[in-house]
Amino acid sequence: MSFTVPQDLEARIDELVSRYPVKRSAVLMVLHALQEHFGWISQEAIEWTAKKLGLQPINVFELVTFYPMFRQQPAGRYQIKICRTLSCALAGSHELHKRICEKLGLDPTKHGPQTTKDGKFTVEFVECLASCHTAPVMMVNEQLYERVEQAKAFEVLSQCG
Amino acid sequence: MPSEYRLILKHVDQPGYTPDIECYLRHGGYEVLRKALALKPKPLPDGRVLSPQEQLRDEVMRSGLRGRGGAGFSCGLKWSLVDRKSRKPIYLICNADESEPGTFKDRQIIYKDPHQLLEGIIISCYANDVHLAYIYIRGEFVEGAKILERAIAEAKAHGFLGKNILGTGYDLEIYVHRGAGAYICGEETGLIESLEGKRPYPRIKPPYYPAVLGLYQCPTIVNNVETLCAVKHIIAMGGTEYAKLGTPNNTGTRIVSLSGHVKRPGYYEVEVGKVTLRDLIFDPVFGGGLRDGHTLKAIIPGGVSAKVFKAGERVKVPRRTPDGKETFAELDVLDLPYDFDTIAAAGSMSGSGAIIVLDDSADMVEVLANICEFFAHESCGQCTPCREGALWMCKILRRMINGGGRKIDADELLRIADNIAGGRTICAFGDACAWPVLSIVSKFKDEFIARATAAEARRGKQTVDSERGAQCAAEPVSAN
Ligand SMILES: Cc1cc2nc3c(=O)[nH]c(=O)nc-3n(C[C@H](O)[C@H](O)[C@H](O)COP(=O)(O)O)c2cc1C
Ligand code: SF4
Ligand code: FES
């Protein structure tokens, strides 16, 4: 499959690039836009971004490997990010993570994001999501869920179509 | 009676208060900007003339405002250090990375009152002759970034932003720039590198003070979301009036993020130094006390980077008597006023204003393991003590939790932390990852020893080869 950036997306990306006096500055914003569209950052996406911004592919690649939010492989349709950090841990987020993993047939002891075989869910632990007063919290795609008891988590999962 | 003092959060959470510009305008929005833009040059008795920009900066200096992002540096002083002679453009960056664990105050402003932030930014930019500003927002605030984009478009449509703002000839563009999940982007020079499209490796200071050599090697102001909102209120009420809020050298209000084992976790805006940790944790208008049947064990007073206070700990801090004399007082940590200076004098910091409360159900080894896991994950990797040390500490704690503890681990942790802290690294992350270790291990050493003793006994009195170095001591023992 060849890598093509649709015209409207490229127009949006050009607008993003125009926001900076130095093109290179736009790289995170461009990667976000590409990942939103394609679901992940492929080698082709890296090369395309580098060309767009007048960089070497390595200049883009080293960002994709550094910043946790960029993925080098496709993720599930629903990405579940459970907060691992202190206030959420005190409120039971590790138990929550374990229950969710077990429910979806994933290994709760494994590090890093894991995707279910059907490609529906990706589950991962993330650091503090800046909502510690409503711990434990998790995100499903762009949506934040607060005070996630196990029952609430399962309900959210069951609503994912 | 301690109570909240809502200045920045005045309208937030009021029924019917929405983030759109119409609602903001109905509540007097952008009036302060009009006031700032209407300032005329002011002749002084000595014949000098103060430009409107200088007048605005003077107000901020007079207000005593200190940064709300973590370091508590004087905002007026920071602005006065900006290199205005270089003739390079001056940039302003709003630090909306909000990633210090325990902190969730900027989120409230961004999501619920974005125009207040924009007004603060526009006034601050005008005061500093800035024509291009960025809001660096953490990647996980996806919705927050959209809310800000929308607010910027609305402000432009109303002439508060863009070319020739309100017909004054002043031009300013503000853009939202999204991070991508790395804590170190909150450190201002790491943030600048990130905004330049590079890995967010913090820069060494000197020479890279943002006020002189910031974004694109131009003078740059980096301020926290809450700090920039405070500027709006300072210009509204005047610096002198603002300085009457709070306590001397710790002026104004600040938003405390309270979480952990309290009945009413939440965000509370208070006058700085007018309430104590006891008020914040136990008073019914704030934390409302611990969960029933539990007692207090420890307090993290300024985000997980801060040194921990132990319940019952007594600290000696300078206090001012009513007639202005400085004396010392020995206080229970709970009776410390929550400000910048007293918390620092007590050996910790109020940092980002995040208080995490731990009751007797907390296992301090596990608490520290959780914190060290964070720092090991987030070190940018430039400096050897930080990159290696953060990971060693994390691995030792992981091993302790999995039943592989050794009695020497406590001292080993202290030794490693001691070798990271104290200016041995490029940025303050080094200290930040060492402080929780230094404070928790030394104040709760018995828990570390007890856990290790039990583990050693279980393993059949295996002795540790004392000749093995730090590297080996840090080797994880597998979970089973
Ligand atoms: C490791 C580290 C992380 C930081 N994270 C943040 C952050 O998330 N938000 C923030 O406003 N400041 C953060 N800071 C502080 C900034 O470096 C900087 O001091 C602050 O943005 C200045 O704004 P202020 O003077 O208005 O507080 C961090 C500092 C360090 C050392
Ligand atoms: S102290 Fe740590 S986070 Fe800061 S620059 Fe050095 S390695 Fe990076
Ligand atoms: S610790 Fe989970 S949101 Fe902050």
XYZ file of C-alpha atoms and ligand atoms in Angstrom:
684
model
C 0.000 0.000 0.000
C 1.466 3.308 -0.949
C 1.534 6.202 1.451
C -0.588 9.129 0.350
C -1.564 12.136 2.365
C -4.993 13.343 1.279
C -5.178 16.877 -0.034
C -7.245 18.332 2.795
C -4.882 16.874 5.373
C -1.891 18.285 3.547
C -3.590 21.683 3.428
C -4.153 21.500 7.168
C -0.545 20.514 7.697
C 0.649 23.416 5.524
C -1.384 25.742 7.714
C 0.247 24.250 10.826
C 3.696 24.747 9.343
C 2.891 28.395 8.625
C 2.465 29.030 12.353
C 6.190 28.890 12.977
C 9.044 31.127 11.844
C 11.158 27.968 11.518
C 9.542 25.014 9.751
C 11.199 22.409 11.946
C 9.135 23.622 14.909
C 6.016 22.162 13.346
C 7.214 18.583 13.518
C 5.237 17.517 16.619
C 2.069 19.074 15.252
C 2.585 17.385 11.879
C 3.186 14.015 13.524
C 0.034 14.432 15.614
C -1.952 15.219 12.486
C -0.541 12.203 10.639
C -1.070 9.858 13.561
C -4.639 11.047 13.956
C -5.276 10.229 10.307
C -3.285 7.007 9.830
C -3.451 5.688 13.377
C 0.333 5.394 13.691
C 3.617 6.772 12.389
C 5.079 4.600 9.669
C 8.512 4.862 8.089
C 6.809 6.511 5.100
C 5.166 9.036 7.403
C 8.546 9.862 8.884
C 10.071 10.351 5.458
C 7.127 12.418 4.282
C 7.380 14.658 7.356
C 11.120 15.075 6.927
C 10.673 16.092 3.310
C 7.875 18.489 4.153
C 9.987 20.254 6.767
C 13.338 20.086 5.018
C 14.820 17.683 7.556
C 16.619 14.359 7.497
C 14.390 11.388 8.380
C 16.536 10.753 11.458
C 15.524 14.185 12.828
C 11.927 13.001 12.791
C 12.598 9.395 13.752
C 14.402 10.418 16.951
C 11.289 12.280 18.042
C 8.979 9.379 17.285
C 11.143 7.174 19.488
C 11.419 9.760 22.273
C 7.850 10.963 22.740
C 5.620 8.306 24.293
C 2.479 9.376 22.440
C 3.776 8.437 19.003
C 3.317 4.855 17.886
C 5.388 2.964 15.360
C 2.743 0.317 14.880
C -1.011 0.448 14.566
C -2.974 0.440 17.799
C -6.417 -0.850 18.632
C -9.479 1.161 17.705
C -9.925 1.987 21.371
C -6.831 3.050 23.228
C -7.162 2.745 26.935
C -4.654 4.689 28.995
C -4.805 4.028 32.705
C -2.980 6.379 35.031
C -0.211 4.579 36.903
C 1.039 7.445 39.062
C 0.774 7.967 42.812
C -2.666 9.450 43.520
C -4.322 7.039 41.110
C -2.286 4.131 42.471
C -3.494 4.996 45.980
C -7.022 4.854 44.620
C -6.557 1.415 43.082
C -5.439 2.046 39.496
C -3.135 -0.983 39.488
C -5.998 -3.259 40.417
C -8.056 -1.557 37.727
C -5.316 -2.099 35.132
C -5.090 -5.747 36.103
C -8.831 -6.302 35.876
C -9.073 -4.609 32.501
C -6.138 -6.605 31.125
C -7.616 -9.864 32.399
C -11.007 -9.052 30.978
C -9.463 -8.418 27.562
C -7.122 -11.404 27.700
C -3.943 -9.322 28.021
C -1.001 -9.819 30.362
C -1.134 -7.259 33.187
C 2.536 -7.768 34.069
C 3.820 -6.871 30.624
C 5.369 -3.465 30.052
C 4.190 -1.085 27.370
C 1.054 -0.971 25.253
C -0.678 -4.244 24.377
C -3.305 -4.770 21.733
C -6.017 -7.406 21.749
C -5.897 -9.986 18.967
C -9.016 -8.604 17.298
C -7.334 -5.199 17.095
C -10.104 -3.585 19.076
C -8.361 -2.458 22.262
C -4.905 -1.237 23.177
C -4.255 -0.988 26.897
C -1.368 0.798 28.535
C -0.293 2.401 31.761
C 0.560 6.105 31.471
C 1.896 8.708 33.877
C -0.214 11.269 35.766
C -3.023 12.618 33.595
C -3.511 15.738 35.708
C -6.801 14.718 37.246
C -5.548 13.265 40.507
C -8.523 14.496 42.540
C -10.835 12.197 40.610
C -8.570 9.152 40.856
C -8.403 6.594 39.487
C -8.660 7.961 35.968
C -8.287 6.546 32.500
C -8.607 7.790 28.966
C -10.366 5.987 26.157
C -9.110 7.633 22.984
C -9.593 11.349 23.643
C -12.110 11.017 26.456
C -11.158 11.156 30.153
C -13.043 8.955 32.595
C -12.918 9.858 36.271
C -13.346 7.833 39.470
C -13.244 4.644 37.473
C -14.485 1.797 39.626
C -14.149 -1.617 38.080
C -17.859 -1.788 37.246
C -17.672 1.575 35.519
C -14.632 0.474 33.528
C -16.361 -2.669 32.314
C -19.394 -0.641 31.359
C -17.230 1.730 29.327
C -15.570 -1.242 27.612
C -18.894 -2.802 26.772
C -20.014 0.421 25.129
C -17.074 0.396 22.746
C -18.601 -0.792 19.493
C -12.049 30.616 59.698
C -9.960 29.436 56.757
C -11.728 29.705 53.448
C -11.176 29.731 49.731
C -10.407 32.975 47.984
C -11.496 32.598 44.410
C -9.884 35.139 42.138
C -8.771 33.100 39.130
C -11.405 30.432 39.705
C -14.104 33.021 40.434
C -16.466 31.864 37.690
C -15.194 28.359 37.094
C -17.778 25.757 38.168
C -20.542 28.345 38.516
C -23.751 26.960 37.058
C -24.136 28.169 33.485
C -20.537 29.378 33.103
C -19.300 28.126 29.730
C -15.946 28.396 27.940
C -17.232 30.429 24.976
C -16.416 34.079 24.444
C -19.993 35.331 24.840
C -20.099 33.970 28.365
C -16.684 35.446 29.128
C -17.762 38.847 27.801
C -20.943 38.738 29.878
C -18.695 38.336 32.914
C -16.603 41.389 32.146
C -14.126 39.545 29.945
C -11.414 41.442 28.030
C -12.159 44.644 29.956
C -8.732 44.441 31.570
C -7.132 44.100 28.156
C -8.970 47.248 27.037
C -7.693 48.998 30.122
C -4.113 47.884 29.466
C -4.241 48.914 25.815
C -5.662 52.323 26.753
C -2.724 53.242 28.978
C -0.934 56.420 27.946
C 2.745 57.213 28.397
C 3.177 58.592 31.901
C 5.537 61.491 32.565
C 7.513 61.185 35.773
C 8.564 64.083 38.040
C 12.185 63.563 36.983
C 11.318 64.163 33.347
C 11.421 60.520 32.228
C 8.387 59.086 30.529
C 7.084 55.629 31.394
C 5.724 53.754 28.397
C 2.466 51.843 28.855
C 4.511 48.630 28.668
C 6.793 49.775 31.464
C 3.803 50.721 33.574
C 2.315 47.249 33.151
C 5.605 45.601 34.025
C 5.920 47.831 37.084
C 2.508 46.706 38.288
C 3.545 43.073 37.989
C 6.795 43.822 39.839
C 4.867 45.636 42.589
C 2.428 42.736 42.906
C 5.183 40.440 44.126
C 3.745 37.666 41.913
C 5.826 34.502 42.001
C 5.665 31.810 39.336
C 3.035 29.153 39.898
C 4.717 26.511 37.731
C 7.153 25.141 40.268
C 10.142 27.302 41.018
C 8.281 30.282 42.525
C 10.542 32.772 40.773
C 9.434 36.426 40.788
C 7.464 37.108 37.630
C 8.314 40.814 37.599
C 11.992 40.046 37.988
C 11.863 37.437 35.216
C 10.313 40.006 32.886
C 12.944 42.577 33.846
C 15.714 40.175 32.827
C 14.463 39.940 29.243
C 17.122 41.143 26.858
C 15.427 44.134 25.215
C 18.584 45.562 23.717
C 19.361 42.715 21.348
C 16.672 43.925 18.905
C 15.744 40.290 18.345
C 12.051 39.406 18.587
C 10.842 38.538 22.084
C 8.695 35.417 22.408
C 6.312 34.362 25.131
C 5.465 30.752 25.870
C 2.660 29.723 28.153
C 3.696 26.539 29.927
C 0.565 24.386 29.882
C 2.430 21.110 30.138
C 0.959 20.402 33.589
C 2.685 17.119 34.209
C 4.064 17.261 37.745
C 2.250 14.320 39.372
C -0.424 15.582 41.728
C -1.087 18.788 39.798
C -4.387 19.453 38.029
C -5.050 23.181 38.420
C -4.117 24.418 34.930
C -6.527 21.875 33.487
C -9.410 23.653 35.266
C -8.488 26.989 33.694
C -7.839 25.621 30.209
C -10.997 23.539 30.021
C -13.381 25.852 31.832
C -12.134 29.409 31.366
C -9.801 29.506 28.347
C -10.462 33.168 27.591
C -9.172 34.208 30.978
C -5.883 32.567 30.060
C -5.877 34.238 26.644
C -6.541 37.633 28.197
C -3.662 37.082 30.620
C -1.375 36.064 27.771
C -2.352 39.003 25.558
C -1.763 41.504 28.366
C 1.570 39.873 29.231
C 2.619 39.927 25.576
C 1.655 43.572 25.197
C 3.605 44.422 28.338
C 6.688 42.751 26.911
C 6.471 43.801 23.248
C 5.803 40.240 22.164
C 4.146 39.626 18.796
C 4.247 35.844 18.684
C 3.322 33.531 21.548
C 2.793 29.802 21.936
C 0.781 27.787 24.398
C 2.689 24.561 24.952
C 0.008 22.139 26.092
C 0.606 18.551 27.134
C -0.359 16.047 24.474
C -2.931 14.267 26.628
C -5.050 17.442 26.863
C -6.509 16.695 23.429
C -9.815 18.344 24.229
C -8.013 21.197 26.012
C -6.046 21.986 22.860
C -9.275 22.117 20.854
C -10.899 24.382 23.428
C -7.941 26.756 23.220
C -7.952 26.706 19.395
C -11.621 27.597 19.449
C -11.046 30.358 21.991
C -8.227 31.807 19.890
C -10.466 31.871 16.812
C -13.212 33.613 18.817
C -10.800 36.154 20.261
C -9.515 36.909 16.756
C -13.034 37.329 15.418
C -13.674 39.872 18.185
C -10.495 41.804 17.481
C -8.729 40.882 20.732
C -6.058 39.005 18.854
C -4.367 39.116 15.475
C -3.523 42.234 13.523
C -4.219 45.692 14.919
C -5.806 44.573 18.168
C -8.809 46.778 19.066
C -7.534 49.362 16.638
C -4.400 50.112 18.609
C -1.940 48.976 15.970
C -0.667 46.206 18.209
C -0.280 42.798 16.502
C -0.144 39.465 18.278
C -0.567 35.851 17.202
C -1.008 33.006 19.685
C -0.711 29.386 18.592
C -1.349 26.151 20.410
C 1.532 23.691 20.330
C 0.906 20.154 21.522
C 3.449 18.079 23.399
C 3.467 14.306 23.134
C 3.618 12.727 26.551
C 7.078 13.619 27.899
C 7.284 15.152 31.396
C 10.609 16.846 30.709
C 8.863 19.178 28.238
C 7.592 21.023 31.323
C 11.128 22.157 32.128
C 11.364 25.480 30.377
C 14.498 24.875 28.309
C 13.395 21.343 27.435
C 10.120 22.902 26.389
C 11.932 25.358 24.143
C 13.938 22.578 22.478
C 10.707 20.660 21.983
C 9.074 23.710 20.436
C 12.033 23.995 18.095
C 11.214 20.507 16.854
C 13.962 18.646 18.671
C 14.182 16.154 21.464
C 13.342 18.034 24.675
C 16.829 17.934 26.116
C 17.090 20.744 28.687
C 19.777 23.325 27.965
C 22.543 24.196 30.322
C 22.267 27.481 32.249
C 24.299 29.594 31.895
C 24.312 30.568 29.111
C 20.863 29.443 27.978
C 18.638 31.533 30.214
C 15.410 31.848 28.228
C 15.207 35.572 28.969
C 18.365 36.001 26.880
C 18.814 32.909 24.705
C 15.445 31.183 24.469
C 13.357 30.127 21.505
C 15.475 30.367 18.314
C 18.179 31.928 20.521
C 15.917 34.946 21.070
C 14.781 36.395 24.403
C 11.836 34.315 25.611
C 9.449 34.464 28.539
C 8.148 31.168 29.841
C 5.314 31.411 32.345
C 2.869 28.961 33.789
C -0.869 29.083 32.963
C -1.852 30.201 36.449
C 0.878 32.862 36.572
C -0.399 34.431 33.348
C -3.969 34.427 34.662
C -2.744 36.179 37.812
C -1.272 38.927 35.608
C -4.749 39.752 34.365
C -5.975 40.252 37.927
C -2.908 42.289 38.845
C -3.583 44.703 36.003
C -7.266 44.768 36.955
C -6.747 45.635 40.612
C -3.256 47.151 40.598
C -0.059 45.554 41.836
C -0.262 47.140 45.277
C -3.775 45.833 45.876
C -2.803 42.377 44.671
C 0.150 42.355 47.042
C -2.280 42.821 49.952
C -3.591 39.337 49.224
C -1.586 36.536 50.739
C 1.400 37.259 52.923
C 4.560 39.351 52.488
C 6.849 37.941 49.765
C 4.189 35.284 49.171
C 1.502 37.433 47.662
C -1.756 36.746 45.911
C -3.768 33.608 45.566
C -2.780 30.223 44.325
C -4.649 27.122 43.356
C -3.816 24.121 45.482
C -4.291 20.671 43.955
C -5.187 18.336 46.801
C -5.265 14.577 46.263
C -4.575 11.282 47.960
C -6.183 10.072 51.172
C -8.503 12.955 52.008
C -12.267 12.972 52.018
C -12.566 15.911 49.650
C -9.755 15.871 47.116
C -9.982 18.830 44.761
C -8.610 22.181 43.670
C -8.828 25.048 46.118
C -7.772 28.626 45.488
C -6.439 30.253 48.648
C -4.502 33.313 49.684
C -0.860 32.250 49.786
C 0.273 31.618 53.356
C -3.141 32.344 54.894
C -4.011 28.697 55.421
C -1.932 25.931 56.963
C -1.393 22.378 55.802
C -3.692 21.366 58.670
C -6.448 23.602 57.283
C -5.999 22.223 53.795
C -6.080 18.605 54.889
C -8.600 18.673 57.733
C -10.896 21.672 57.383
C -14.363 20.811 56.067
C -14.109 23.521 53.376
C -10.948 21.879 52.021
C -9.838 18.264 52.366
C -12.335 17.475 55.099
C -9.951 15.155 56.918
C -8.761 11.623 56.346
C -10.901 8.646 55.600
C -12.624 7.361 58.735
C -10.502 5.211 60.983
C -7.206 6.354 59.502
C -4.390 8.523 60.787
C -2.023 10.787 58.908
C 1.297 9.326 57.816
C 2.944 11.716 55.398
C 2.384 14.797 53.263
C 3.926 15.509 49.875
C 3.663 19.310 49.824
C 4.538 20.296 46.246
C 4.190 17.525 43.691
C 6.122 14.253 43.804
C 9.382 16.162 43.262
C 9.088 17.720 46.712
C 10.629 16.356 49.883
C 8.080 14.529 51.986
C 6.958 15.621 55.441
C 6.325 12.976 58.053
C 3.278 13.333 60.276
C 4.306 14.644 63.671
C 7.574 16.041 62.328
C 8.586 19.307 63.974
C 10.433 21.917 61.964
C 12.101 25.197 62.824
C 11.054 28.028 60.561
C 11.506 31.804 60.589
C 8.397 33.695 61.583
C 7.662 37.375 61.648
C 6.199 38.842 64.821
C 3.390 41.381 64.414
C 5.892 44.235 64.824
C 7.947 42.893 61.922
C 10.822 41.258 63.811
C 12.094 37.935 62.598
C 12.150 35.094 65.074
C 12.222 31.324 64.848
C 9.403 29.047 65.765
C 9.273 25.304 66.088
C 6.123 24.044 64.474
C 4.414 20.793 63.752
C 4.496 20.403 59.954
C 0.712 20.568 59.918
C 0.888 24.102 61.280
C 3.088 25.386 58.486
C 1.390 28.117 56.498
C 1.139 26.949 52.891
C 3.359 29.420 51.059
C 6.673 29.448 49.206
C 9.112 30.590 51.883
C 7.966 28.675 54.957
C 7.654 25.369 53.152
C 11.146 25.958 51.735
C 12.510 26.866 55.161
C 11.025 23.628 56.457
C 13.178 21.758 53.963
C 10.765 21.102 51.126
C 8.919 23.176 48.535
C 5.399 24.089 47.563
C 6.423 23.528 43.929
C 3.397 23.352 41.680
C 0.989 23.626 44.609
C 0.158 19.925 44.588
C -0.415 18.298 47.958
C -0.662 14.532 48.140
C -1.834 13.179 51.479
C -0.876 9.721 52.680
C -2.609 7.961 55.569
C -1.498 4.971 57.613
C -2.625 2.550 54.918
C 0.204 3.740 52.658
C 3.260 1.521 52.415
C 6.151 3.952 52.036
C 8.302 1.484 50.119
C 5.540 1.125 47.568
C 4.909 4.860 47.513
C 8.567 5.524 46.761
C 8.674 2.733 44.199
C 5.751 4.369 42.423
C 7.467 7.766 42.433
C 10.789 6.344 41.231
C 9.077 4.440 38.443
C 7.864 7.841 37.213
C 11.297 9.449 37.284
C 13.050 6.471 35.726
C 10.565 6.651 32.870
C 10.796 10.412 32.428
C 14.525 11.180 32.686
C 15.570 12.610 29.341
C 18.832 10.720 29.520
C 21.344 13.496 28.921
C 23.139 13.412 32.285
C 24.667 10.190 33.539
C 23.772 10.619 37.246
C 20.133 11.235 36.427
C 19.723 8.694 33.625
C 21.485 5.848 35.442
C 20.649 6.846 39.011
C 16.924 7.215 38.446
C 16.863 3.754 36.895
C 19.009 2.126 39.595
C 16.783 3.518 42.322
C 13.731 2.286 40.477
C 15.189 -1.184 40.013
C 16.200 -1.479 43.655
C 12.689 -0.528 44.720
C 11.086 -2.895 42.235
C 13.245 -5.658 43.642
C 12.307 -4.706 47.210
C 8.634 -4.819 46.373
C 8.985 -8.198 44.748
C 10.440 -9.729 47.868
C 14.110 -9.288 47.038
C 14.922 -6.539 49.547
C 18.265 -6.352 51.333
C 19.034 -4.419 54.484
C 21.705 -2.415 52.700
C 19.175 -1.163 50.135
C 18.073 1.813 52.214
C 21.600 3.180 52.447
C 22.269 2.304 48.852
C 19.233 4.344 47.785
C 20.424 7.284 49.867
C 23.907 7.030 48.406
C 22.668 7.024 44.818
C 20.231 9.889 45.431
C 22.965 11.881 47.120
C 25.084 11.510 44.021
C 22.366 12.879 41.742
C 21.182 15.870 43.791
C 23.026 19.117 44.305
C 23.698 20.659 40.933
C 25.318 17.634 39.295
C 22.882 17.627 36.406
C 21.836 19.938 33.606
C 18.336 20.547 34.894
C 16.395 20.439 38.155
C 14.951 17.026 37.295
C 18.057 15.559 38.911
C 17.199 17.087 42.262
C 13.543 16.313 41.723
C 14.170 12.583 41.382
C 16.559 12.508 44.345
C 14.507 14.471 46.864
C 11.648 12.024 47.363
C 14.203 9.243 47.834
C 16.329 11.214 50.286
C 13.334 12.280 52.354
C 11.246 9.113 52.291
C 14.103 6.709 52.942
C 15.583 8.757 55.770
C 12.258 9.578 57.419
C 10.762 6.107 57.064
C 13.904 4.033 57.200
C 12.364 1.552 59.635
C 9.861 0.510 56.972
C 12.601 -0.146 54.440
C 14.661 -2.088 56.950
C 11.666 -4.080 58.184
C 10.669 -5.073 54.679
C 14.219 -6.047 53.776
C 14.728 -7.970 57.025
C 11.601 -9.989 56.413
C 12.674 -10.660 52.846
C 16.156 -11.726 53.867
C 14.757 -14.045 56.498
C 12.442 -15.563 53.916
C 15.301 -16.152 51.538
C 17.081 -18.174 54.217
C 19.517 -15.624 55.452
C 21.256 -15.206 52.152
C 24.084 -12.840 52.817
C 24.876 -10.082 50.463
C 28.296 -9.998 48.974
C 29.411 -6.646 50.249
C 31.968 -6.324 47.514
C 29.388 -6.026 44.814
C 29.054 -2.473 43.647
C 26.087 -0.228 43.076
C 25.480 -1.643 39.660
C 24.966 -5.104 41.000
C 22.937 -3.893 43.932
C 20.626 -2.408 41.362
C 20.093 -5.650 39.499
C 16.466 -6.574 39.588
C 15.576 -9.891 41.111
C 12.855 -11.523 39.101
C 9.424 -11.546 40.633
C 9.262 -15.234 41.370
C 11.424 18.609 35.535
C 10.611 19.860 35.523
C 9.284 19.817 35.107
C 8.527 20.985 35.073
N 7.211 20.901 34.670
C 6.470 22.038 34.618
C 5.110 21.993 34.183
O 4.582 20.931 33.848
N 4.414 23.163 34.134
C 4.982 24.365 34.492
O 4.318 25.382 34.428
N 6.256 24.426 34.917
C 7.016 23.306 34.979
N 8.328 23.384 35.391
C 8.882 24.705 35.728
C 9.374 25.417 34.485
O 10.703 25.022 34.218
C 9.377 26.924 34.640
O 10.048 27.239 35.811
C 8.000 27.517 34.711
O 7.235 27.158 33.602
C 8.118 29.021 34.757
O 6.859 29.614 34.886
P 6.446 30.411 36.191
O 7.600 31.308 36.537
O 5.239 31.155 35.776
O 6.205 29.410 37.250
C 9.103 22.219 35.453
C 10.425 22.247 35.871
C 11.175 21.089 35.921
C 12.600 21.174 36.375
S 18.865 16.128 34.968
Fe 17.884 14.354 34.011
S 16.131 15.209 32.953
Fe 17.495 16.964 33.398
S 18.778 17.156 31.595
Fe 19.861 15.773 32.968
S 19.218 13.692 32.338
Fe 17.773 15.153 31.452
S -1.937 10.515 39.537
Fe -3.445 9.827 38.148
S -4.150 11.679 37.300
Fe -2.524 12.353 38.587
